[in-house]
JSON list of C-alpha atoms in Angstrom, two decimals:
[
{"chain": "A", "resi": 1, "resn": "MET", "atom": "CA", "xyz": [25.60, 87.83, 9.00]},
{"chain": "A", "resi": 2, "resn": "SER", "atom": "CA", "xyz": [22.68, 86.82, 10.86]},
{"chain": "A", "resi": 3, "resn": "VAL", "atom": "CA", "xyz": [20.68, 83.49, 10.49]},
{"chain": "A", "resi": 4, "resn": "PHE", "atom": "CA", "xyz": [18.42, 85.18, 9.44]},
{"chain": "A", "resi": 5, "resn": "GLN", "atom": "CA", "xyz": [19.64, 86.78, 6.43]},
{"chain": "A", "resi": 6, "resn": "THR", "atom": "CA", "xyz": [21.48, 83.35, 5.62]},
{"chain": "A", "resi": 7, "resn": "TYR", "atom": "CA", "xyz": [18.41, 81.38, 5.11]},
{"chain": "A", "resi": 8, "resn": "LEU", "atom": "CA", "xyz": [16.83, 84.31, 2.85]},
{"chain": "A", "resi": 9, "resn": "GLN", "atom": "CA", "xyz": [19.90, 84.52, 0.77]},
{"chain": "A", "resi": 10, "resn": "LEU", "atom": "CA", "xyz": [19.44, 80.83, 0.79]},
{"chain": "A", "resi": 11, "resn": "GLY", "atom": "CA", "xyz": [15.79, 81.21, -0.32]},
{"chain": "A", "resi": 12, "resn": "PHE", "atom": "CA", "xyz": [16.46, 83.88, -2.85]},
{"chain": "A", "resi": 13, "resn": "PHE", "atom": "CA", "xyz": [19.49, 81.83, -5.14]},
{"chain": "A", "resi": 14, "resn": "HIS", "atom": "CA", "xyz": [16.93, 78.41, -4.12]},
{"chain": "A", "resi": 15, "resn": "ILE", "atom": "CA", "xyz": [15.20, 79.67, -6.23]},
{"chain": "A", "resi": 16, "resn": "PHE", "atom": "CA", "xyz": [16.61, 82.73, -8.55]},
{"chain": "A", "resi": 17, "resn": "ASN", "atom": "CA", "xyz": [19.28, 80.34, -10.18]},
{"chain": "A", "resi": 18, "resn": "LEU", "atom": "CA", "xyz": [18.70, 77.52, -13.32]},
{"chain": "A", "resi": 19, "resn": "GLN", "atom": "CA", "xyz": [19.00, 75.04, -10.94]},
{"chain": "A", "resi": 20, "resn": "ALA", "atom": "CA", "xyz": [15.26, 75.04, -9.27]},
{"chain": "A", "resi": 21, "resn": "TYR", "atom": "CA", "xyz": [15.05, 75.34, -13.93]},
{"chain": "A", "resi": 22, "resn": "ASP", "atom": "CA", "xyz": [11.23, 73.18, -12.14]},
{"chain": "A", "resi": 23, "resn": "HIS", "atom": "CA", "xyz": [9.83, 76.08, -10.29]},
{"chain": "A", "resi": 24, "resn": "LEU", "atom": "CA", "xyz": [11.11, 78.93, -12.61]},
{"chain": "A", "resi": 25, "resn": "VAL", "atom": "CA", "xyz": [9.36, 76.81, -15.60]},
{"chain": "A", "resi": 26, "resn": "PHE", "atom": "CA", "xyz": [6.14, 77.17, -13.14]},
{"chain": "A", "resi": 27, "resn": "LEU", "atom": "CA", "xyz": [6.82, 80.91, -12.77]},
{"chain": "A", "resi": 28, "resn": "LEU", "atom": "CA", "xyz": [6.91, 81.66, -15.96]},
{"chain": "A", "resi": 29, "resn": "ALA", "atom": "CA", "xyz": [3.84, 79.44, -16.98]},
{"chain": "A", "resi": 30, "resn": "LEU", "atom": "CA", "xyz": [2.00, 81.24, -13.96]},
{"chain": "A", "resi": 31, "resn": "CYS", "atom": "CA", "xyz": [3.04, 84.55, -15.50]},
{"chain": "A", "resi": 32, "resn": "ALA", "atom": "CA", "xyz": [2.36, 83.70, -19.27]},
{"chain": "A", "resi": 33, "resn": "PRO", "atom": "CA", "xyz": [-1.17, 85.40, -19.30]},
{"chain": "A", "resi": 34, "resn": "TYR", "atom": "CA", "xyz": [-0.37, 88.08, -18.30]},
{"chain": "A", "resi": 35, "resn": "VAL", "atom": "CA", "xyz": [0.88, 91.77, -19.14]},
{"chain": "A", "resi": 36, "resn": "ALA", "atom": "CA", "xyz": [3.17, 94.07, -17.23]},
{"chain": "A", "resi": 37, "resn": "ALA", "atom": "CA", "xyz": [-0.48, 96.50, -16.26]},
{"chain": "A", "resi": 38, "resn": "GLU", "atom": "CA", "xyz": [-1.76, 93.31, -14.26]},
{"chain": "A", "resi": 39, "resn": "TRP", "atom": "CA", "xyz": [0.95, 93.27, -12.00]},
{"chain": "A", "resi": 40, "resn": "ARG", "atom": "CA", "xyz": [-0.94, 92.94, -9.14]},
{"chain": "A", "resi": 41, "resn": "ARG", "atom": "CA", "xyz": [-2.61, 89.97, -10.28]},
{"chain": "A", "resi": 42, "resn": "VAL", "atom": "CA", "xyz": [0.07, 88.33, -11.08]},
{"chain": "A", "resi": 43, "resn": "VAL", "atom": "CA", "xyz": [2.05, 89.83, -7.55]},
{"chain": "A", "resi": 44, "resn": "ALA", "atom": "CA", "xyz": [-1.87, 88.20, -6.41]},
{"chain": "A", "resi": 45, "resn": "LEU", "atom": "CA", "xyz": [-0.92, 84.95, -8.02]},
{"chain": "A", "resi": 46, "resn": "VAL", "atom": "CA", "xyz": [3.11, 84.73, -6.68]},
{"chain": "A", "resi": 47, "resn": "THR", "atom": "CA", "xyz": [2.11, 85.09, -3.16]},
{"chain": "A", "resi": 48, "resn": "SER", "atom": "CA", "xyz": [-0.56, 82.44, -3.08]},
{"chain": "A", "resi": 49, "resn": "PHE", "atom": "CA", "xyz": [1.97, 79.85, -4.93]},
{"chain": "A", "resi": 50, "resn": "THR", "atom": "CA", "xyz": [4.10, 80.70, -2.00]},
{"chain": "A", "resi": 51, "resn": "LEU", "atom": "CA", "xyz": [1.68, 80.47, 1.55]},
{"chain": "A", "resi": 52, "resn": "GLY", "atom": "CA", "xyz": [0.94, 76.87, -0.34]},
{"chain": "A", "resi": 53, "resn": "HIS", "atom": "CA", "xyz": [4.62, 75.78, -0.56]},
{"chain": "A", "resi": 54, "resn": "SER", "atom": "CA", "xyz": [5.32, 77.83, 3.10]},
{"chain": "A", "resi": 55, "resn": "ILE", "atom": "CA", "xyz": [2.67, 75.74, 4.28]},
{"chain": "A", "resi": 56, "resn": "THR", "atom": "CA", "xyz": [3.89, 71.94, 3.45]},
{"chain": "A", "resi": 57, "resn": "LEU", "atom": "CA", "xyz": [7.24, 73.23, 3.99]},
{"chain": "A", "resi": 58, "resn": "ALA", "atom": "CA", "xyz": [7.16, 73.76, 7.11]},
{"chain": "A", "resi": 59, "resn": "LEU", "atom": "CA", "xyz": [5.13, 70.53, 7.21]},
{"chain": "A", "resi": 60, "resn": "ALA", "atom": "CA", "xyz": [7.99, 68.43, 6.13]},
{"chain": "A", "resi": 61, "resn": "THR", "atom": "CA", "xyz": [10.94, 70.39, 7.15]},
{"chain": "A", "resi": 62, "resn": "LEU", "atom": "CA", "xyz": [9.42, 70.04, 10.85]},
{"chain": "A", "resi": 63, "resn": "GLY", "atom": "CA", "xyz": [8.56, 66.23, 10.27]},
{"chain": "A", "resi": 64, "resn": "PHE", "atom": "CA", "xyz": [4.89, 66.50, 10.14]},
{"chain": "A", "resi": 65, "resn": "VAL", "atom": "CA", "xyz": [4.59, 65.27, 6.95]},
{"chain": "A", "resi": 66, "resn": "GLN", "atom": "CA", "xyz": [6.16, 62.28, 5.15]},
{"chain": "A", "resi": 67, "resn": "TYR", "atom": "CA", "xyz": [6.29, 61.95, 1.48]},
{"chain": "A", "resi": 68, "resn": "ASN", "atom": "CA", "xyz": [7.88, 59.88, -1.25]},
{"chain": "A", "resi": 69, "resn": "PRO", "atom": "CA", "xyz": [10.28, 62.90, -3.14]},
{"chain": "A", "resi": 70, "resn": "ARG", "atom": "CA", "xyz": [9.23, 60.54, -6.31]},
{"chain": "A", "resi": 71, "resn": "ILE", "atom": "CA", "xyz": [6.69, 60.89, -6.38]},
{"chain": "A", "resi": 72, "resn": "ILE", "atom": "CA", "xyz": [6.80, 64.91, -6.12]},
{"chain": "A", "resi": 73, "resn": "GLU", "atom": "CA", "xyz": [9.56, 64.56, -8.40]},
{"chain": "A", "resi": 74, "resn": "ILE", "atom": "CA", "xyz": [6.87, 63.75, -10.62]},
{"chain": "A", "resi": 75, "resn": "LEU", "atom": "CA", "xyz": [4.11, 65.93, -10.00]},
{"chain": "A", "resi": 76, "resn": "ILE", "atom": "CA", "xyz": [6.30, 69.11, -10.67]},
{"chain": "A", "resi": 77, "resn": "PRO", "atom": "CA", "xyz": [5.74, 68.68, -14.18]},
{"chain": "A", "resi": 78, "resn": "ILE", "atom": "CA", "xyz": [2.10, 67.72, -13.63]},
{"chain": "A", "resi": 79, "resn": "THR", "atom": "CA", "xyz": [1.48, 70.94, -12.22]},
{"chain": "A", "resi": 80, "resn": "ILE", "atom": "CA", "xyz": [3.67, 73.17, -15.02]},
{"chain": "A", "resi": 81, "resn": "LEU", "atom": "CA", "xyz": [1.39, 70.93, -17.78]},
{"chain": "A", "resi": 82, "resn": "LEU", "atom": "CA", "xyz": [-2.17, 71.52, -16.09]},
{"chain": "A", "resi": 83, "resn": "THR", "atom": "CA", "xyz": [-1.30, 75.92, -15.76]},
{"chain": "A", "resi": 84, "resn": "CYS", "atom": "CA", "xyz": [0.16, 75.97, -19.77]},
{"chain": "A", "resi": 85, "resn": "GLY", "atom": "CA", "xyz": [-3.16, 73.72, -20.32]},
{"chain": "A", "resi": 86, "resn": "LEU", "atom": "CA", "xyz": [-5.22, 76.38, -18.06]},
{"chain": "A", "resi": 87, "resn": "ASN", "atom": "CA", "xyz": [-3.56, 79.33, -20.36]},
{"chain": "A", "resi": 88, "resn": "LEU", "atom": "CA", "xyz": [-3.89, 77.67, -23.68]},
{"chain": "A", "resi": 89, "resn": "ARG", "atom": "CA", "xyz": [-7.70, 76.91, -23.45]},
{"chain": "A", "resi": 90, "resn": "ARG", "atom": "CA", "xyz": [-8.25, 80.52, -21.88]},
{"chain": "A", "resi": 91, "resn": "ALA", "atom": "CA", "xyz": [-5.46, 82.07, -24.87]},
{"chain": "A", "resi": 92, "resn": "GLY", "atom": "CA", "xyz": [-7.54, 85.39, -26.82]},
{"chain": "A", "resi": 93, "resn": "GLN", "atom": "CA", "xyz": [-10.20, 84.85, -23.77]},
{"chain": "A", "resi": 94, "resn": "ASP", "atom": "CA", "xyz": [-10.84, 88.61, -22.33]},
{"chain": "A", "resi": 95, "resn": "THR", "atom": "CA", "xyz": [-10.93, 87.77, -18.51]},
{"chain": "A", "resi": 96, "resn": "ARG", "atom": "CA", "xyz": [-9.51, 90.99, -16.93]},
{"chain": "A", "resi": 97, "resn": "HIS", "atom": "CA", "xyz": [-13.95, 91.32, -15.74]},
{"chain": "A", "resi": 98, "resn": "GLN", "atom": "CA", "xyz": [-14.24, 87.72, -14.71]},
{"chain": "A", "resi": 99, "resn": "PRO", "atom": "CA", "xyz": [-14.71, 88.05, -10.80]},
{"chain": "A", "resi": 100, "resn": "LEU", "atom": "CA", "xyz": [-14.22, 83.69, -10.89]},
{"chain": "A", "resi": 101, "resn": "VAL", "atom": "CA", "xyz": [-11.61, 83.99, -13.13]},
{"chain": "A", "resi": 102, "resn": "TRP", "atom": "CA", "xyz": [-9.72, 85.85, -10.79]},
{"chain": "A", "resi": 103, "resn": "ALA", "atom": "CA", "xyz": [-10.14, 83.75, -7.93]},
{"chain": "A", "resi": 104, "resn": "ALA", "atom": "CA", "xyz": [-9.22, 80.16, -9.94]},
{"chain": "A", "resi": 105, "resn": "PRO", "atom": "CA", "xyz": [-5.80, 80.90, -10.85]},
{"chain": "A", "resi": 106, "resn": "ASN", "atom": "CA", "xyz": [-4.90, 82.32, -6.92]},
{"chain": "A", "resi": 107, "resn": "LEU", "atom": "CA", "xyz": [-6.62, 78.97, -5.00]},
{"chain": "A", "resi": 108, "resn": "LEU", "atom": "CA", "xyz": [-5.04, 76.57, -8.03]},
{"chain": "A", "resi": 109, "resn": "ALA", "atom": "CA", "xyz": [-1.28, 78.46, -7.46]},
{"chain": "A", "resi": 110, "resn": "ALA", "atom": "CA", "xyz": [-2.14, 77.57, -3.73]},
{"chain": "A", "resi": 111, "resn": "VAL", "atom": "CA", "xyz": [-2.49, 74.47, -4.67]},
{"chain": "A", "resi": 112, "resn": "PHE", "atom": "CA", "xyz": [0.37, 74.18, -7.09]},
{"chain": "A", "resi": 113, "resn": "GLY", "atom": "CA", "xyz": [2.37, 76.12, -4.08]},
{"chain": "A", "resi": 114, "resn": "LEU", "atom": "CA", "xyz": [1.81, 72.69, -1.82]},
{"chain": "A", "resi": 115, "resn": "VAL", "atom": "CA", "xyz": [3.40, 70.33, -4.05]},
{"chain": "A", "resi": 116, "resn": "HIS", "atom": "CA", "xyz": [5.99, 72.73, -4.88]},
{"chain": "A", "resi": 117, "resn": "GLY", "atom": "CA", "xyz": [6.61, 72.56, -1.22]},
{"chain": "A", "resi": 118, "resn": "LEU", "atom": "CA", "xyz": [7.22, 69.55, -0.55]},
{"chain": "A", "resi": 119, "resn": "GLY", "atom": "CA", "xyz": [10.17, 69.94, -3.07]},
{"chain": "A", "resi": 120, "resn": "PHE", "atom": "CA", "xyz": [11.77, 72.68, -2.05]},
{"chain": "A", "resi": 121, "resn": "SER", "atom": "CA", "xyz": [11.96, 70.88, 1.61]},
{"chain": "A", "resi": 122, "resn": "SER", "atom": "CA", "xyz": [14.37, 67.99, 0.81]},
{"chain": "A", "resi": 123, "resn": "TYR", "atom": "CA", "xyz": [16.99, 70.80, 0.28]},
{"chain": "A", "resi": 124, "resn": "LEU", "atom": "CA", "xyz": [15.65, 72.64, 3.31]},
{"chain": "A", "resi": 125, "resn": "ARG", "atom": "CA", "xyz": [16.59, 70.31, 5.71]},
{"chain": "A", "resi": 126, "resn": "GLU", "atom": "CA", "xyz": [20.04, 69.18, 4.32]},
{"chain": "A", "resi": 127, "resn": "LEU", "atom": "CA", "xyz": [20.41, 72.80, 5.08]},
{"chain": "A", "resi": 128, "resn": "LEU", "atom": "CA", "xyz": [18.96, 73.03, 8.97]},
{"chain": "A", "resi": 129, "resn": "GLY", "atom": "CA", "xyz": [20.94, 69.40, 9.55]},
{"chain": "A", "resi": 130, "resn": "GLN", "atom": "CA", "xyz": [19.60, 68.88, 12.67]},
{"chain": "A", "resi": 131, "resn": "SER", "atom": "CA", "xyz": [18.06, 72.34, 14.09]},
{"chain": "A", "resi": 132, "resn": "SER", "atom": "CA", "xyz": [15.66, 71.86, 16.09]},
{"chain": "A", "resi": 133, "resn": "ARG", "atom": "CA", "xyz": [14.06, 74.92, 16.40]},
{"chain": "A", "resi": 134, "resn": "PRO", "atom": "CA", "xyz": [13.54, 76.04, 12.59]},
{"chain": "A", "resi": 135, "resn": "VAL", "atom": "CA", "xyz": [11.47, 78.60, 12.60]},
{"chain": "A", "resi": 136, "resn": "LEU", "atom": "CA", "xyz": [12.87, 81.50, 12.21]},
{"chain": "A", "resi": 137, "resn": "GLU", "atom": "CA", "xyz": [15.23, 79.69, 9.70]},
{"chain": "A", "resi": 138, "resn": "LEU", "atom": "CA", "xyz": [12.09, 78.52, 8.12]},
{"chain": "A", "resi": 139, "resn": "LEU", "atom": "CA", "xyz": [10.77, 82.11, 8.01]},
{"chain": "A", "resi": 140, "resn": "ALA", "atom": "CA", "xyz": [13.59, 83.42, 6.57]},
{"chain": "A", "resi": 141, "resn": "PHE", "atom": "CA", "xyz": [14.03, 81.25, 3.70]},
{"chain": "A", "resi": 142, "resn": "ASN", "atom": "CA", "xyz": [10.12, 81.63, 2.14]},
{"chain": "A", "resi": 143, "resn": "VAL", "atom": "CA", "xyz": [10.75, 85.16, 2.29]},
{"chain": "A", "resi": 144, "resn": "GLY", "atom": "CA", "xyz": [14.14, 85.00, 0.50]},
{"chain": "A", "resi": 145, "resn": "VAL", "atom": "CA", "xyz": [11.62, 82.35, -2.07]},
{"chain": "A", "resi": 146, "resn": "GLU", "atom": "CA", "xyz": [8.89, 85.11, -2.34]},
{"chain": "A", "resi": 147, "resn": "LEU", "atom": "CA", "xyz": [12.09, 87.50, -2.99]},
{"chain": "A", "resi": 148, "resn": "GLY", "atom": "CA", "xyz": [13.31, 85.74, -5.64]},
{"chain": "A", "resi": 149, "resn": "GLN", "atom": "CA", "xyz": [10.23, 84.76, -7.48]},
{"chain": "A", "resi": 150, "resn": "LEU", "atom": "CA", "xyz": [8.81, 88.52, -7.19]},
{"chain": "A", "resi": 151, "resn": "LEU", "atom": "CA", "xyz": [12.28, 89.24, -9.01]},
{"chain": "A", "resi": 152, "resn": "ILE", "atom": "CA", "xyz": [12.00, 86.31, -11.72]},
{"chain": "A", "resi": 153, "resn": "VAL", "atom": "CA", "xyz": [8.27, 87.24, -12.35]},
{"chain": "A", "resi": 154, "resn": "THR", "atom": "CA", "xyz": [9.06, 90.77, -12.63]},
{"chain": "A", "resi": 155, "resn": "LEU", "atom": "CA", "xyz": [11.29, 90.16, -15.68]},
{"chain": "A", "resi": 156, "resn": "ILE", "atom": "CA", "xyz": [8.69, 87.42, -17.57]},
{"chain": "A", "resi": 157, "resn": "LEU", "atom": "CA", "xyz": [6.31, 90.43, -17.40]},
{"chain": "A", "resi": 158, "resn": "LEU", "atom": "CA", "xyz": [9.65, 93.25, -18.64]},
{"chain": "A", "resi": 159, "resn": "LEU", "atom": "CA", "xyz": [10.25, 90.17, -21.90]},
{"chain": "A", "resi": 160, "resn": "GLY", "atom": "CA", "xyz": [6.86, 90.33, -22.33]},
{"chain": "A", "resi": 161, "resn": "PHE", "atom": "CA", "xyz": [6.12, 93.87, -22.13]},
{"chain": "A", "resi": 162, "resn": "VAL", "atom": "CA", "xyz": [8.91, 94.33, -24.40]},
{"chain": "A", "resi": 163, "resn": "VAL", "atom": "CA", "xyz": [7.43, 91.44, -27.01]},
{"chain": "A", "resi": 164, "resn": "LEU", "atom": "CA", "xyz": [4.32, 92.53, -27.00]},
{"chain": "A", "resi": 165, "resn": "ARG", "atom": "CA", "xyz": [5.40, 96.43, -27.58]},
{"chain": "A", "resi": 166, "resn": "ALA", "atom": "CA", "xyz": [8.63, 96.57, -29.46]},
{"chain": "A", "resi": 167, "resn": "ALA", "atom": "CA", "xyz": [8.01, 93.30, -31.76]},
{"chain": "A", "resi": 168, "resn": "ARG", "atom": "CA", "xyz": [4.17, 94.45, -32.04]},
{"chain": "A", "resi": 169, "resn": "ALA", "atom": "CA", "xyz": [3.09, 90.23, -30.48]},
{"chain": "A", "resi": 170, "resn": "ALA", "atom": "CA", "xyz": [-0.15, 89.61, -30.11]},
{"chain": "A", "resi": 171, "resn": "ARG", "atom": "CA", "xyz": [-0.92, 88.69, -27.11]},
{"chain": "A", "resi": 172, "resn": "ARG", "atom": "CA", "xyz": [-3.15, 85.60, -27.50]},
{"chain": "A", "resi": 173, "resn": "ASP", "atom": "CA", "xyz": [0.59, 84.65, -29.74]},
{"chain": "A", "resi": 174, "resn": "TRP", "atom": "CA", "xyz": [2.33, 85.45, -26.71]},
{"chain": "A", "resi": 175, "resn": "VAL", "atom": "CA", "xyz": [0.50, 83.13, -24.24]},
{"chain": "A", "resi": 176, "resn": "LEU", "atom": "CA", "xyz": [0.40, 80.75, -26.72]},
{"chain": "A", "resi": 177, "resn": "VAL", "atom": "CA", "xyz": [3.90, 79.87, -27.46]},
{"chain": "A", "resi": 178, "resn": "VAL", "atom": "CA", "xyz": [5.69, 80.84, -24.10]},
{"chain": "A", "resi": 179, "resn": "SER", "atom": "CA", "xyz": [3.13, 78.36, -22.50]},
{"chain": "A", "resi": 180, "resn": "GLY", "atom": "CA", "xyz": [3.46, 75.47, -25.16]},
{"chain": "A", "resi": 181, "resn": "ALA", "atom": "CA", "xyz": [7.64, 76.03, -24.61]},
{"chain": "A", "resi": 182, "resn": "ALA", "atom": "CA", "xyz": [6.99, 75.92, -21.00]},
{"chain": "A", "resi": 183, "resn": "ALA", "atom": "CA", "xyz": [4.79, 72.48, -21.04]},
{"chain": "A", "resi": 184, "resn": "GLY", "atom": "CA", "xyz": [7.77, 71.16, -24.34]},
{"chain": "A", "resi": 185, "resn": "ILE", "atom": "CA", "xyz": [9.32, 71.67, -21.19]},
{"chain": "A", "resi": 186, "resn": "ALA", "atom": "CA", "xyz": [7.51, 69.89, -18.36]},
{"chain": "A", "resi": 187, "resn": "ALA", "atom": "CA", "xyz": [7.02, 67.53, -20.25]},
{"chain": "A", "resi": 188, "resn": "VAL", "atom": "CA", "xyz": [10.76, 66.07, -21.20]},
{"chain": "A", "resi": 189, "resn": "LEU", "atom": "CA", "xyz": [10.96, 66.11, -17.31]},
{"chain": "A", "resi": 190, "resn": "LEU", "atom": "CA", "xyz": [8.08, 64.37, -16.20]},
{"chain": "A", "resi": 191, "resn": "LEU", "atom": "CA", "xyz": [9.23, 61.66, -19.18]},
{"chain": "A", "resi": 192, "resn": "GLN", "atom": "CA", "xyz": [12.75, 62.33, -17.20]},
{"chain": "A", "resi": 193, "resn": "ASN", "atom": "CA", "xyz": [11.74, 61.17, -14.01]},
{"chain": "A", "resi": 194, "resn": "LEU", "atom": "CA", "xyz": [9.32, 58.52, -14.83]},
{"chain": "A", "resi": 195, "resn": "THR", "atom": "CA", "xyz": [11.75, 56.77, -16.22]},
{"chain": "A", "resi": 196, "resn": "SER", "atom": "CA", "xyz": [14.08, 57.78, -14.40]}
]
């Protein structure tokens, strides 16, 4: 297996596993307001998030950015709570024809991606060891994370489709329940990180 394939798999399975539940919950909150027919908007959001975390992941892995891991572990659940708060505030509103509403979540996802990228970097630095030029590894890892995220959001959209169609749930109720659950998990995670 090539170096690219190895790090692609590592990136994919780093995001697509239950140990990365904080990032999974963030993706759940990010996707909560959208239905399967809006998959393009969701892909744009996930890609914005990936661009953000790719920047800080590269900078931290290459040693250009120093940070306190404890602060990042506190900030990650805060990004989830803020995303859920935005969802709850906008639940039931029709935002399909408001261009500003299109741009704001993408910008927010990119900014929150900057925080999550620092969270990814400690894991990647452990994998790389003393690698002097990890450019290929960084690229492959980021592509793997993006593929894992796209699979996760596809599953979330499919679950939403089933609940909204089969169970005939109201879209507003779906957003409220999913965002409320994600906020609850994030609040517990935040309290754990603050008290540890």
